[in-house]
Amino acid sequence: MNTVVLEVRSLADTLADASRAMKRRHGEREARIAFATPELLWKVLTAKRWELLKALCGAGPVSIREAARRVGRDVKAVHADATALLDAGLLNRSPDGGIEFPFQAVKVEFVLQAA
């Protein structure tokens, strides 16, 4: 299954993992998107944006208008959310100008621990 992993971790940890992965050069790579803080993760992935991702999951490329129809929201609001998700790397822009969620699943990983 083509899964994207969203995680909360420092830039240094993310770069160290990328360096190790490049040295291995084999095995199936997992798509990962890191956020510096849990607050940033929740700022980018609001409830409405989760709803949009769910509607786009497995749908292939769709227009913003079609995405808005699927979630029952106005085009302007969906366009703003799609832009935020494009900027975060969760959506791709299709050649015809539509948007696509290129994954079948999302996994969120972060640890909450005492200071």
XYZ file of C-alpha atoms in Angstrom, residues 6-86:
81
model
C 3.398 12.305 8.745
C 5.675 12.787 11.710
C 6.814 15.333 14.241
C 10.590 15.558 14.432
C 13.461 17.973 14.252
C 15.105 19.041 11.011
C 18.401 17.492 12.177
C 16.760 14.087 12.724
C 15.002 14.271 9.367
C 18.237 15.121 7.527
C 20.137 12.341 9.335
C 17.513 9.792 8.269
C 17.619 11.073 4.685
C 21.396 10.696 4.649
C 21.182 7.105 5.916
C 18.476 6.275 3.377
C 20.572 7.630 0.502
C 23.516 5.477 1.570
C 21.349 2.324 1.629
C 19.965 2.817 -1.895
C 17.760 -0.249 -1.706
C 14.472 -1.374 -0.313
C 11.067 0.209 -0.601
C 11.042 3.836 0.405
C 8.245 5.194 2.490
C 7.033 8.696 1.745
C 7.542 10.807 4.871
C 6.652 14.399 5.645
C 8.047 15.869 8.857
C 6.681 18.744 10.920
C 8.828 20.560 13.480
C 6.101 20.656 16.151
C 2.717 19.034 16.833
C 1.188 22.511 16.615
C 2.460 22.917 13.049
C 1.098 19.491 12.104
C -2.381 20.438 13.388
C -2.182 23.883 11.792
C -1.555 22.348 8.366
C -3.866 19.352 8.773
C -7.119 20.870 9.960
C -10.317 18.839 10.193
C -11.552 20.252 6.864
C -8.247 19.361 5.162
C -8.427 15.791 6.540
C -11.927 15.597 5.070
C -10.570 16.796 1.721
C -7.757 14.199 1.761
C -10.281 11.464 2.540
C -12.451 12.550 -0.400
C -9.425 12.551 -2.738
C -7.981 9.229 -1.560
C -7.930 6.877 -4.559
C -9.820 9.349 -6.759
C -6.981 10.227 -9.129
C -6.658 13.787 -10.449
C -9.748 15.974 -9.940
C -10.502 19.644 -10.438
C -10.845 21.979 -7.469
C -14.522 22.336 -8.363
C -14.995 18.553 -8.265
C -13.118 18.326 -4.964
C -15.405 21.028 -3.536
C -18.467 19.121 -4.735
C -17.227 15.910 -3.077
C -16.820 17.572 0.316
C -19.871 19.837 0.025
C -17.920 23.075 0.425
C -17.431 26.232 -1.616
C -14.718 26.304 -4.275
C -12.801 29.225 -2.743
C -12.389 27.487 0.642
C -11.373 24.196 -0.972
C -8.879 26.044 -3.179
C -7.271 27.596 -0.078
C -7.084 24.200 1.650
C -5.722 22.514 -1.488
C -3.016 25.189 -1.730
C -1.955 24.522 1.875
C -1.856 20.765 1.205
C 0.112 21.299 -2.028
